[in-house]
Amino acid sequence: MAAGAGGLDRQIRWVHILETPSLEKLINGNEMILTTGIGFNLDAATSVSFMEKLIAQNASCLCIEIGAYFQAVPEELLALADRCHFPLILFPDTVRYVDITQDLHSLIINRHYRTLRELESISREFHRLTLTAHGTLSVLKLLHKSTQTQLIYRPLSGQPVCYPPLSADRQEALVQFTDRCFKEQDDSKPDAAPYLHDWNDKPAIIKSIGVLNQTWAYLALICDGEPLEYDYLLLDSASLSIAQEMLRTRYMEERKLFSENMWVDELLNNRLEDEKQIKALIGPQLNRVTELHFRVCLIEIENLYDASLNLQENEWEAIRYHLSLILRSTFEKHGFRPFITLKNNRLAAIAVDLKATVKAKARLQQALESLHGIQADEKLKELKLLIGVGKAYSQLKHTYNSHQEAVQALALHTSQHKPVLFYEELGIFQLLLKLHDGSTLQQFIRNYLGAVLDYDLAKGSDLLTTLKVYLDNDGSKQIAAQKLFIVRQSLYYRLEKIKELLGEDFMSPENRISIQVALRAYQLLYPGKLSELPILDSIPVDETLDV
């Protein structure tokens, strides 16, 4: 050892022979570097530059053979090694580098193999501990024993756990630190790699914990020195075991909640009307929710029973409960308390707003739209969800009204093409749904659109879509032509034909309103027939296109 004794604790992950000063792309860090200087002139300036590059690339140490290519060690090189605590080792005689690399690589590989075996053994023990009482605490104790670090486990709902226990002041400081870190990493997914922070000049490794693409807790290791890869691997393994225990626990709780919350189905179906009776069923600990605003949300799994999903009957129930778990976690994250019930392929949730702010609808919409991006499971990714939401009410005895509105919103998904449909966004459809008796709307449609429908049927044209697009864009010929993918001359021809069929005054205020209502009624009765874009082949044969 010639210099740099302060860095003898540096980790060596590999041994590399290097005979070129251009090394930036040749090493990854933590390598022992062997050189004779054959590839370059190791004078004072060059050797110092060479060592500076090694230090910048996080090499572990430098070994130089004294001989024909490097005869003396410059004082500047020794000073740099001591100053940076970078070990500099000199071989006064010729040595076989192959022997050094072979011995050290064998040592490193064997140590790595022993580490993997130890890691596998501890991982199995983590898994076994989660099957016992107080599984999470037992996992934390074993993780501390294996890493010799301070741990903090921080569930998003529940009390933090420090192990080993700390004084009240130190625990509070650590909790505040980790909470700040969690907020900075708010979008971190459970499968994301651990991230590094500093706490009181100590490195802290933080890992999110959860399943089904939902984060339910965080686990942090406060290390005394630079964390090893072994620490990261153990943290990953412990996090996975805790996540599995949380999933089992939540799955059991979810099933229990459904059996306990039979009153939810009673409310949805208008079998409970008295507010006192409702409060008695909910229980005293939840009475406060009866004073807050709520909405009923219906989530229908459109393709749950499709053969393309290749689901067994027992898998249907698992998927519904998993979706319910995700829904509950998502609602709670956005400030809502959900009361959920399941029936066939439909989940019904009474979403009680705990924050009571004017942005309640935006928060609820964000929560529900996130369900369309489920990536946690291959089967869940393939689900097609339809979501309808009723209006907001402040007394649970009005749950039936919100439920019926959500049903109506759900029924209009095929014509509205929105990921989440709120009842108040239905517009004129709110009135049309009440007139949907099988004859009233049919007659209204015939009165105002009959001539166009007959012409389309006879000629194979699509004037009805042209009419809808034209009226929906306030009579703008330019915008209508763009959305219909036709030139304006073709649109002019179609509008002339529509005027001929509906009358010269079809754009008068009274007639225009009636025609637009008739178009919406047609959408309601035949949701798949009125498309936004016409079929170009359906243009009548007597129409000339100016291209």
Coordinates of C-alpha atoms in Angstrom, one line a residue:
M1 CA 0.0 0.0 0.0
A2 CA 1.6 3.2 -1.2
A3 CA -1.1 5.7 -0.4
G4 CA -4.9 6.2 0.2
A5 CA -5.1 4.0 3.3
G6 CA -8.3 5.9 4.3
G7 CA -10.2 4.1 1.5
L8 CA -9.5 0.5 2.5
D9 CA -13.1 -0.1 3.2
R10 CA -14.1 0.5 -0.4
Q11 CA -16.1 -2.3 -1.9
I12 CA -14.6 -4.3 -4.8
R13 CA -17.2 -5.8 -7.1
W14 CA -14.9 -6.8 -10.0
V15 CA -11.2 -6.7 -11.2
H16 CA -10.4 -5.0 -14.4
I17 CA -7.1 -4.7 -16.4
L18 CA -6.9 -1.2 -17.9
E19 CA -4.1 -0.1 -20.3
T20 CA -5.6 3.0 -21.8
P21 CA -6.2 6.6 -20.5
S22 CA -9.6 6.7 -22.2
L23 CA -11.6 4.8 -19.6
E24 CA -14.9 6.6 -19.2
K25 CA -16.9 3.9 -21.0
L26 CA -14.9 0.9 -19.9
I27 CA -15.8 0.7 -16.2
N28 CA -19.0 0.8 -14.2
G29 CA -17.7 1.5 -10.7
N30 CA -16.4 -0.4 -7.7
E31 CA -13.6 -2.1 -9.8
M32 CA -10.1 -2.8 -8.7
I33 CA -7.9 -1.5 -11.6
L34 CA -4.7 -3.3 -12.6
T35 CA -2.2 -1.6 -15.0
T36 CA 1.4 -1.7 -16.2
G37 CA 1.2 1.6 -18.1
I38 CA 2.0 -0.1 -21.4
G39 CA -0.7 1.8 -23.2
F40 CA 0.3 5.3 -22.2
N41 CA 3.0 7.4 -20.6
L42 CA 2.5 7.6 -16.9
D43 CA 4.4 10.8 -16.2
A44 CA 3.3 13.0 -13.3
A45 CA 0.6 14.9 -15.1
T46 CA -0.8 12.0 -17.1
S47 CA -0.9 9.7 -14.0
V48 CA -2.7 12.3 -11.9
S49 CA -5.2 12.8 -14.7
F50 CA -5.6 9.0 -15.0
M51 CA -6.3 8.6 -11.3
E52 CA -8.7 11.6 -11.2
K53 CA -10.8 9.8 -14.0
L54 CA -10.8 6.6 -12.0
I55 CA -12.0 8.4 -8.9
A56 CA -14.7 10.2 -10.9
Q57 CA -15.9 6.8 -12.2
N58 CA -16.1 5.4 -8.7
A59 CA -13.3 2.8 -9.1
S60 CA -12.3 1.1 -5.9
C61 CA -8.5 1.2 -6.1
L62 CA -5.5 1.3 -8.5
C63 CA -2.7 -1.3 -8.6
I64 CA 0.4 -0.4 -10.7
E65 CA 3.3 -2.7 -11.6
I66 CA 6.7 -1.0 -11.2
G67 CA 8.8 -1.9 -14.2
A68 CA 9.6 -1.0 -17.7
Y69 CA 6.5 1.2 -18.3
F70 CA 6.2 2.8 -14.9
Q71 CA 9.5 3.2 -13.0
A72 CA 8.6 5.7 -10.2
V73 CA 5.6 7.1 -8.3
P74 CA 5.1 10.9 -8.6
E75 CA 4.6 12.7 -5.4
E76 CA 1.5 14.3 -6.9
L77 CA -0.1 10.9 -7.4
L78 CA 0.6 9.9 -3.8
A79 CA -0.9 13.2 -2.5
L80 CA -4.0 12.8 -4.7
A81 CA -4.6 9.2 -3.4
D82 CA -4.2 10.3 0.2
R83 CA -6.4 13.3 -0.2
C84 CA -9.2 11.3 -1.9
H85 CA -8.8 8.2 0.3
F86 CA -8.2 6.2 -2.9
P87 CA -6.0 3.2 -2.3
L88 CA -2.9 3.1 -4.5
I89 CA -1.1 -0.3 -4.5
L90 CA 2.3 -0.8 -6.1
F91 CA 3.8 -4.2 -7.2
P92 CA 7.7 -3.8 -7.0
D93 CA 8.1 -7.0 -9.1
T94 CA 6.4 -8.5 -12.1
V95 CA 3.2 -10.3 -11.1
R96 CA 0.8 -12.5 -13.1
Y97 CA -2.4 -10.4 -13.4
V98 CA -4.3 -13.5 -14.4
D99 CA -3.6 -15.0 -11.0
I100 CA -4.9 -11.9 -9.2
T101 CA -8.1 -11.7 -11.4
Q102 CA -8.8 -15.5 -11.1
D103 CA -8.4 -15.5 -7.3
L104 CA -10.4 -12.4 -6.7
H105 CA -13.1 -13.2 -9.1
S106 CA -13.5 -16.7 -7.5
L107 CA -13.8 -15.0 -4.1
I108 CA -16.3 -12.5 -5.4
I109 CA -18.5 -15.1 -7.2
N110 CA -18.4 -17.4 -4.2
R111 CA -19.4 -14.6 -1.8
H112 CA -22.1 -13.6 -4.2
Y113 CA -23.4 -17.1 -4.3
R114 CA -23.4 -17.3 -0.5
T115 CA -25.3 -14.0 -0.4
L116 CA -27.9 -15.3 -2.8
R117 CA -28.4 -18.4 -0.7
E118 CA -28.7 -16.3 2.4
L119 CA -31.1 -14.0 0.7
E120 CA -33.3 -16.9 -0.4
S121 CA -33.3 -18.3 3.1
I122 CA -34.3 -15.0 4.6
S123 CA -37.0 -14.4 1.9
R124 CA -38.6 -17.8 2.7
E125 CA -38.5 -16.8 6.4
F126 CA -40.2 -13.5 5.5
H127 CA -43.0 -15.4 3.8
R128 CA -43.4 -17.8 6.7
L129 CA -43.6 -15.0 9.2
T130 CA -46.5 -13.3 7.3
L131 CA -48.5 -16.5 7.9
T132 CA -48.2 -16.0 11.7
A133 CA -49.8 -13.6 14.1
H134 CA -48.2 -10.1 14.1
G135 CA -46.6 -11.1 10.7
T136 CA -45.6 -7.6 9.7
L137 CA -43.8 -6.8 13.0
S138 CA -42.0 -10.2 12.8
V139 CA -40.8 -9.3 9.3
L140 CA -39.5 -5.9 10.5
K141 CA -37.6 -7.6 13.3
L142 CA -35.9 -10.1 10.9
L143 CA -35.1 -7.3 8.4
H144 CA -33.5 -5.2 11.2
K145 CA -31.5 -8.3 12.3
S146 CA -30.3 -8.9 8.7
T147 CA -29.4 -5.3 7.8
Q148 CA -28.6 -3.8 11.2
T149 CA -30.5 -0.6 10.2
Q150 CA -33.2 1.5 11.8
L151 CA -36.6 0.8 10.2
I152 CA -39.8 2.7 9.9
Y153 CA -43.0 1.1 8.5
R154 CA -45.6 3.7 7.4
P155 CA -49.0 2.4 6.4
L156 CA -51.1 5.1 4.6
S157 CA -54.0 4.2 7.0
G158 CA -52.8 3.4 10.5
Q159 CA -50.0 4.1 12.9
P160 CA -46.3 4.1 11.9
V161 CA -44.0 1.5 13.4
C162 CA -40.3 2.2 14.2
Y163 CA -38.0 -0.8 14.9
P164 CA -36.1 -0.8 17.0
P165 CA -38.4 1.6 19.0
L166 CA -37.3 5.2 19.3
S167 CA -38.0 7.9 21.8
A168 CA -41.1 9.9 21.1
D169 CA -39.1 12.9 19.9
R170 CA -36.9 10.9 17.5
Q171 CA -39.8 8.9 16.2
E172 CA -41.8 12.1 15.5
A173 CA -38.8 13.6 13.6
L174 CA -38.4 10.4 11.6
V175 CA -42.1 10.2 10.8
Q176 CA -42.1 13.8 9.6
F177 CA -39.1 13.1 7.4
T178 CA -40.5 10.0 5.8
D179 CA -43.9 11.7 5.2
R180 CA -42.1 14.5 3.3
C181 CA -40.3 11.9 1.2
F182 CA -43.6 10.0 0.6
K183 CA -45.3 13.2 -0.7
E184 CA -42.4 13.9 -3.0
Q185 CA -42.8 10.3 -4.4
D186 CA -46.6 10.4 -4.4
D187 CA -46.8 8.8 -7.9
S188 CA -44.5 6.0 -6.9
K189 CA -45.9 2.5 -7.8
P190 CA -45.5 -0.6 -5.6
D191 CA -43.3 -2.2 -8.2
A192 CA -41.0 0.9 -8.4
A193 CA -37.4 0.6 -7.3
P194 CA -36.5 1.9 -3.9
Y195 CA -35.3 5.5 -3.8
L196 CA -32.6 7.1 -1.7
H197 CA -32.9 10.2 0.6
D198 CA -30.6 11.6 3.3
W199 CA -31.8 11.9 7.0
N200 CA -29.4 13.6 9.4
D201 CA -26.5 12.8 7.1
K202 CA -27.5 9.1 6.9
P203 CA -28.7 7.4 3.7
A204 CA -32.4 6.4 3.9
I205 CA -33.8 3.8 1.4
I206 CA -37.5 4.1 0.9
K207 CA -39.7 1.5 -0.8
S208 CA -43.5 1.7 -1.6
I209 CA -45.6 -1.3 -0.6
G210 CA -48.8 -2.4 -2.2
V211 CA -50.5 -4.6 -4.8
L212 CA -52.9 -4.2 -7.7
N213 CA -51.1 -1.0 -8.7
Q214 CA -52.1 0.6 -5.5
T215 CA -49.7 1.9 -2.8
W216 CA -50.8 1.0 0.7
A217 CA -47.7 1.6 2.8
Y218 CA -44.0 2.6 2.8
L219 CA -41.0 1.0 4.4
A220 CA -37.7 2.9 5.0
L221 CA -34.2 1.7 6.1
I222 CA -32.0 4.3 7.8
C223 CA -28.4 3.1 7.2
D224 CA -25.3 4.0 9.1
G225 CA -23.1 3.8 5.9
E226 CA -23.5 3.5 2.2
P227 CA -26.3 0.9 1.6
L228 CA -25.2 -2.4 -0.1
E229 CA -27.0 -4.1 -2.9
Y230 CA -27.8 -6.8 -0.3
D231 CA -29.8 -4.2 1.7
Y232 CA -31.8 -3.3 -1.4
L233 CA -32.6 -6.9 -2.2
L234 CA -33.7 -7.6 1.4
L235 CA -35.9 -4.5 1.4
D236 CA -37.6 -5.7 -1.8
S237 CA -38.2 -9.1 -0.4
A238 CA -39.6 -7.8 2.9
S239 CA -41.8 -5.4 1.1
L240 CA -43.2 -8.1 -1.1
S241 CA -44.0 -10.3 1.9
I242 CA -45.7 -7.5 3.7
A243 CA -47.7 -6.7 0.6
Q244 CA -48.9 -10.3 0.3
E245 CA -50.0 -10.2 4.0
M246 CA -51.8 -6.9 3.4
L247 CA -53.6 -8.3 0.3
R248 CA -54.8 -11.4 2.2
T249 CA -55.9 -9.2 5.1
R250 CA -57.7 -6.7 2.9
Y251 CA -59.3 -9.5 0.8
M252 CA -60.7 -11.0 4.0
E253 CA -61.8 -7.6 5.3
E254 CA -63.5 -6.9 1.9
R255 CA -65.5 -10.1 2.1
K256 CA -66.5 -9.3 5.7
L257 CA -67.5 -5.7 4.8
F258 CA -69.9 -7.1 2.1
S259 CA -71.6 -9.3 4.7
E260 CA -71.8 -6.5 7.2
N261 CA -73.0 -3.9 4.8
M262 CA -76.2 -5.5 3.7
W263 CA -77.9 -2.2 4.4
V264 CA -76.1 -0.8 1.3
D265 CA -78.2 -3.0 -0.9
E266 CA -81.3 -2.1 1.1
L267 CA -80.7 1.6 0.6
L268 CA -80.0 1.2 -3.1
N269 CA -83.3 -0.6 -3.7
N270 CA -85.4 1.8 -1.6
R271 CA -86.1 -0.7 1.2
L272 CA -84.9 1.8 3.8
E273 CA -86.4 5.3 4.0
D274 CA -86.3 6.3 7.7
E275 CA -83.1 8.2 8.5
K276 CA -83.1 6.9 12.1
Q277 CA -83.3 3.3 10.9
I278 CA -80.4 4.0 8.5
K279 CA -78.3 5.4 11.3
A280 CA -79.0 2.4 13.5
L281 CA -77.9 0.0 10.7
I282 CA -74.7 2.0 10.0
G283 CA -73.6 2.1 13.6
P284 CA -72.6 5.0 15.9
Q285 CA -69.0 5.2 14.6
L286 CA -70.3 6.0 11.1
N287 CA -73.2 8.3 11.9
R288 CA -71.2 11.3 10.7
V289 CA -71.4 10.1 7.1
T290 CA -75.2 10.7 7.1
E291 CA -74.5 14.4 7.3
L292 CA -72.1 14.6 4.3
H293 CA -72.7 14.7 0.6
F294 CA -72.6 11.5 -1.4
R295 CA -73.1 10.0 -4.9
V296 CA -73.9 6.5 -6.0
C297 CA -71.4 5.2 -8.5
L298 CA -72.1 2.1 -10.7
I299 CA -69.2 0.2 -12.2
E300 CA -70.2 -2.4 -14.7
I301 CA -67.7 -5.0 -16.0
E302 CA -69.0 -5.2 -19.5
N303 CA -66.9 -8.2 -20.6
L304 CA -66.7 -10.2 -17.3
Y305 CA -68.4 -13.2 -18.8
D306 CA -66.9 -13.0 -22.3
A307 CA -65.2 -16.2 -23.5
S308 CA -62.2 -14.2 -24.7
L309 CA -61.1 -13.6 -21.1
N310 CA -60.9 -17.4 -20.5
L311 CA -62.1 -17.0 -16.9
Q312 CA -63.2 -19.9 -14.7
E313 CA -66.2 -19.3 -12.4
N314 CA -64.0 -19.0 -9.3
E315 CA -61.9 -16.4 -11.1
W316 CA -65.0 -14.2 -11.6
E317 CA -65.4 -13.7 -7.9
A318 CA -61.7 -13.0 -7.4
I319 CA -61.7 -10.3 -10.1
R320 CA -64.7 -8.6 -8.6
Y321 CA -63.2 -8.5 -5.2
H322 CA -59.8 -7.3 -6.5
L323 CA -61.6 -4.6 -8.4
S324 CA -63.5 -3.7 -5.3
L325 CA -60.2 -3.5 -3.3
I326 CA -58.8 -1.1 -6.0
L327 CA -61.9 1.0 -6.0
R328 CA -61.9 1.3 -2.1
S329 CA -58.3 2.3 -2.0
T330 CA -58.7 4.8 -4.9
F331 CA -61.8 6.4 -3.3
E332 CA -60.0 6.8 0.1
K333 CA -57.0 8.3 -1.7
H334 CA -59.2 11.0 -3.2
G335 CA -61.1 11.8 0.0
F336 CA -64.2 9.6 -0.2
R337 CA -65.5 6.9 2.1
P338 CA -67.0 4.1 -0.1
F339 CA -69.8 1.6 0.9
I340 CA -69.7 -1.1 -1.8
T341 CA -71.9 -3.9 -2.8
L342 CA -71.5 -6.5 -5.5
K343 CA -74.1 -8.1 -7.8
N344 CA -73.2 -10.2 -10.8
N345 CA -70.9 -8.0 -13.0
R346 CA -71.8 -4.7 -11.4
L347 CA -70.3 -2.9 -8.4
A348 CA -72.4 -0.2 -6.7
A349 CA -70.6 2.2 -4.4
I350 CA -72.1 5.0 -2.2
A351 CA -69.2 7.4 -2.3
V352 CA -69.4 9.7 0.8
D353 CA -67.3 12.9 0.4
L354 CA -65.2 13.4 3.6
K355 CA -63.6 16.6 2.4
A356 CA -66.8 18.4 1.5
T357 CA -65.2 20.8 -1.0
V358 CA -66.5 22.4 -4.1
K359 CA -64.1 20.2 -6.2
A360 CA -65.8 17.0 -5.1
K361 CA -67.0 16.1 -8.6
A362 CA -63.5 16.6 -10.1
R363 CA -61.9 14.4 -7.4
L364 CA -64.5 11.7 -7.9
Q365 CA -64.1 11.8 -11.7
Q366 CA -60.3 11.5 -11.3
A367 CA -60.7 8.5 -9.0
L368 CA -63.1 6.7 -11.3
E369 CA -61.2 7.5 -14.5
S370 CA -58.1 6.0 -13.0
L371 CA -59.9 2.6 -12.9
H372 CA -59.6 2.5 -16.7
G373 CA -55.8 2.4 -16.5
I374 CA -55.5 -0.7 -14.2
Q375 CA -52.2 -2.3 -15.0
A376 CA -51.7 -4.4 -11.9
D377 CA -52.9 -7.8 -13.3
E378 CA -53.2 -9.2 -16.8
K379 CA -56.8 -10.2 -16.3
L380 CA -57.7 -6.8 -14.8
K381 CA -56.0 -5.0 -17.7
E382 CA -58.5 -6.6 -20.1
L383 CA -61.6 -5.5 -18.3
K384 CA -64.0 -3.1 -20.0
L385 CA -65.6 -0.9 -17.5
L386 CA -68.7 1.3 -17.9
I387 CA -69.2 3.9 -15.1
G388 CA -72.3 5.9 -14.3
V389 CA -72.7 8.4 -11.5
G390 CA -75.9 9.8 -9.9
K391 CA -76.3 13.3 -8.5
A392 CA -75.0 14.4 -5.1
Y393 CA -77.3 14.3 -2.1
S394 CA -76.8 15.0 1.6
Q395 CA -79.2 12.5 3.2
L396 CA -78.8 8.7 2.8
K397 CA -82.5 8.3 2.5
H398 CA -82.1 9.7 -1.0
T399 CA -79.7 6.9 -2.0
Y400 CA -82.4 5.3 -4.2
N401 CA -82.7 8.5 -6.3
S402 CA -78.9 8.7 -6.9
H403 CA -78.9 5.0 -7.7
Q404 CA -81.6 5.3 -10.3
E405 CA -79.8 8.3 -11.9
A406 CA -76.6 6.3 -12.0
V407 CA -78.5 3.4 -13.7
Q408 CA -79.7 5.9 -16.3
A409 CA -76.3 7.3 -16.9
L410 CA -74.9 3.8 -17.3
A411 CA -77.6 3.0 -19.9
L412 CA -76.4 5.8 -22.1
H413 CA -72.7 4.9 -22.3
T414 CA -73.0 3.5 -25.8
S415 CA -74.2 6.8 -27.2
Q416 CA -72.1 9.2 -25.1
H417 CA -68.6 7.6 -25.4
K418 CA -67.3 8.9 -22.1
P419 CA -65.2 6.9 -19.6
V420 CA -67.3 8.2 -16.7
L421 CA -70.8 9.6 -17.2
F422 CA -72.4 11.8 -14.6
Y423 CA -76.2 12.1 -14.6
E424 CA -76.1 15.9 -14.6
E425 CA -74.2 15.7 -17.9
L426 CA -77.0 13.9 -19.7
G427 CA -78.8 17.1 -20.7
I428 CA -82.0 16.5 -22.7
F429 CA -81.6 12.8 -22.1
Q430 CA -82.8 13.3 -18.5
L431 CA -86.2 14.2 -20.0
L432 CA -86.1 11.6 -22.8
L433 CA -85.4 8.8 -20.4
K434 CA -88.7 9.5 -18.6
L435 CA -90.6 9.4 -21.9
H436 CA -89.0 6.1 -22.9
D437 CA -92.2 4.1 -23.0
G438 CA -91.8 2.5 -26.4
S439 CA -94.2 4.7 -28.4
T440 CA -94.0 8.4 -27.4
L441 CA -90.4 8.8 -28.5
Q442 CA -90.9 6.6 -31.7
Q443 CA -93.7 8.9 -32.8
F444 CA -91.7 12.1 -32.0
I445 CA -88.8 10.7 -34.1
R446 CA -91.1 9.9 -37.0
N447 CA -92.7 13.4 -36.9
Y448 CA -89.3 15.2 -37.2
L449 CA -86.9 12.8 -38.8
G450 CA -89.1 10.3 -40.7
A451 CA -88.5 11.8 -44.2
V452 CA -84.7 11.6 -43.7
L453 CA -84.8 8.1 -42.2
D454 CA -86.9 6.9 -45.2
Y455 CA -84.5 8.5 -47.7
D456 CA -81.5 7.0 -46.0
L457 CA -83.1 3.6 -46.1
A458 CA -84.1 3.8 -49.8
K459 CA -80.8 5.3 -51.1
G460 CA -78.3 3.8 -48.7
S461 CA -77.1 7.3 -47.7
D462 CA -76.3 8.7 -44.3
L463 CA -78.1 12.1 -44.2
L464 CA -79.1 11.6 -40.6
T465 CA -75.4 11.7 -39.4
T466 CA -74.8 14.7 -41.7
L467 CA -77.8 16.5 -40.0
K468 CA -76.6 15.7 -36.5
V469 CA -73.0 16.8 -37.1
Y470 CA -74.2 20.0 -38.8
L471 CA -76.6 20.9 -36.0
D472 CA -74.2 19.9 -33.2
N473 CA -71.6 22.4 -34.6
D474 CA -74.1 25.3 -34.7
G475 CA -74.7 25.2 -38.4
S476 CA -71.0 25.7 -39.3
K477 CA -70.5 24.3 -42.8
Q478 CA -66.7 24.4 -42.5
I479 CA -66.5 22.5 -39.2
A480 CA -69.2 20.0 -40.3
A481 CA -67.4 19.2 -43.6
Q482 CA -64.1 18.7 -41.7
K483 CA -65.7 16.3 -39.2
L484 CA -67.6 14.4 -41.9
F485 CA -64.4 14.2 -44.0
I486 CA -66.0 15.6 -47.1
V487 CA -65.5 18.7 -49.2
R488 CA -67.9 21.6 -48.7
Q489 CA -69.6 21.1 -52.1
S490 CA -70.7 17.6 -51.0
L491 CA -72.0 19.1 -47.7
Y492 CA -74.0 21.7 -49.7
Y493 CA -75.6 19.0 -51.7
R494 CA -76.6 17.0 -48.6
L495 CA -78.0 20.1 -46.9
E496 CA -80.1 20.9 -49.9
K497 CA -81.5 17.4 -49.9
I498 CA -82.2 17.7 -46.1
K499 CA -84.0 21.0 -46.7
E500 CA -86.0 19.3 -49.4
L501 CA -87.0 16.5 -47.0
L502 CA -87.6 18.5 -43.8
G503 CA -88.8 21.8 -45.3
E504 CA -87.3 25.2 -45.9
D505 CA -87.7 26.2 -42.3
F506 CA -85.9 23.2 -40.7
M507 CA -83.3 25.6 -39.2
S508 CA -85.8 27.9 -37.6
P509 CA -85.4 28.0 -33.8
E510 CA -88.5 26.0 -33.0
N511 CA -87.9 23.3 -35.6
R512 CA -84.2 23.1 -34.9
I513 CA -84.8 22.4 -31.2
S514 CA -87.3 19.8 -32.0
I515 CA -85.0 18.1 -34.6
Q516 CA -82.1 18.1 -32.2
V517 CA -84.3 16.5 -29.5
A518 CA -85.5 13.9 -32.0
L519 CA -81.9 13.1 -32.9
R520 CA -81.1 12.6 -29.2
A521 CA -84.2 10.4 -28.9
Y522 CA -82.9 8.4 -31.8
Q523 CA -79.6 8.0 -30.1
L524 CA -81.4 6.8 -27.0
L525 CA -83.5 4.2 -28.8
Y526 CA -80.8 3.1 -31.3
P527 CA -77.4 3.8 -29.6
G528 CA -75.3 1.9 -32.2
K529 CA -76.9 3.3 -35.4
L530 CA -76.1 7.0 -35.3
S531 CA -72.3 7.2 -35.7
E532 CA -70.2 10.4 -35.5
L533 CA -68.7 9.7 -38.9
P534 CA -70.6 8.6 -42.0
I535 CA -69.6 5.6 -44.2
L536 CA -68.2 7.2 -47.3
D537 CA -69.5 4.4 -49.5
S538 CA -73.1 5.4 -48.5
I539 CA -73.1 8.7 -50.5
P540 CA -76.1 8.6 -52.9
V541 CA -75.2 7.8 -56.5
D542 CA -76.6 11.0 -57.8
E543 CA -74.3 13.1 -55.6
T544 CA -71.2 14.7 -57.4
L545 CA -68.1 15.2 -55.4
D546 CA -65.9 18.2 -56.2
V547 CA -62.3 17.1 -55.3

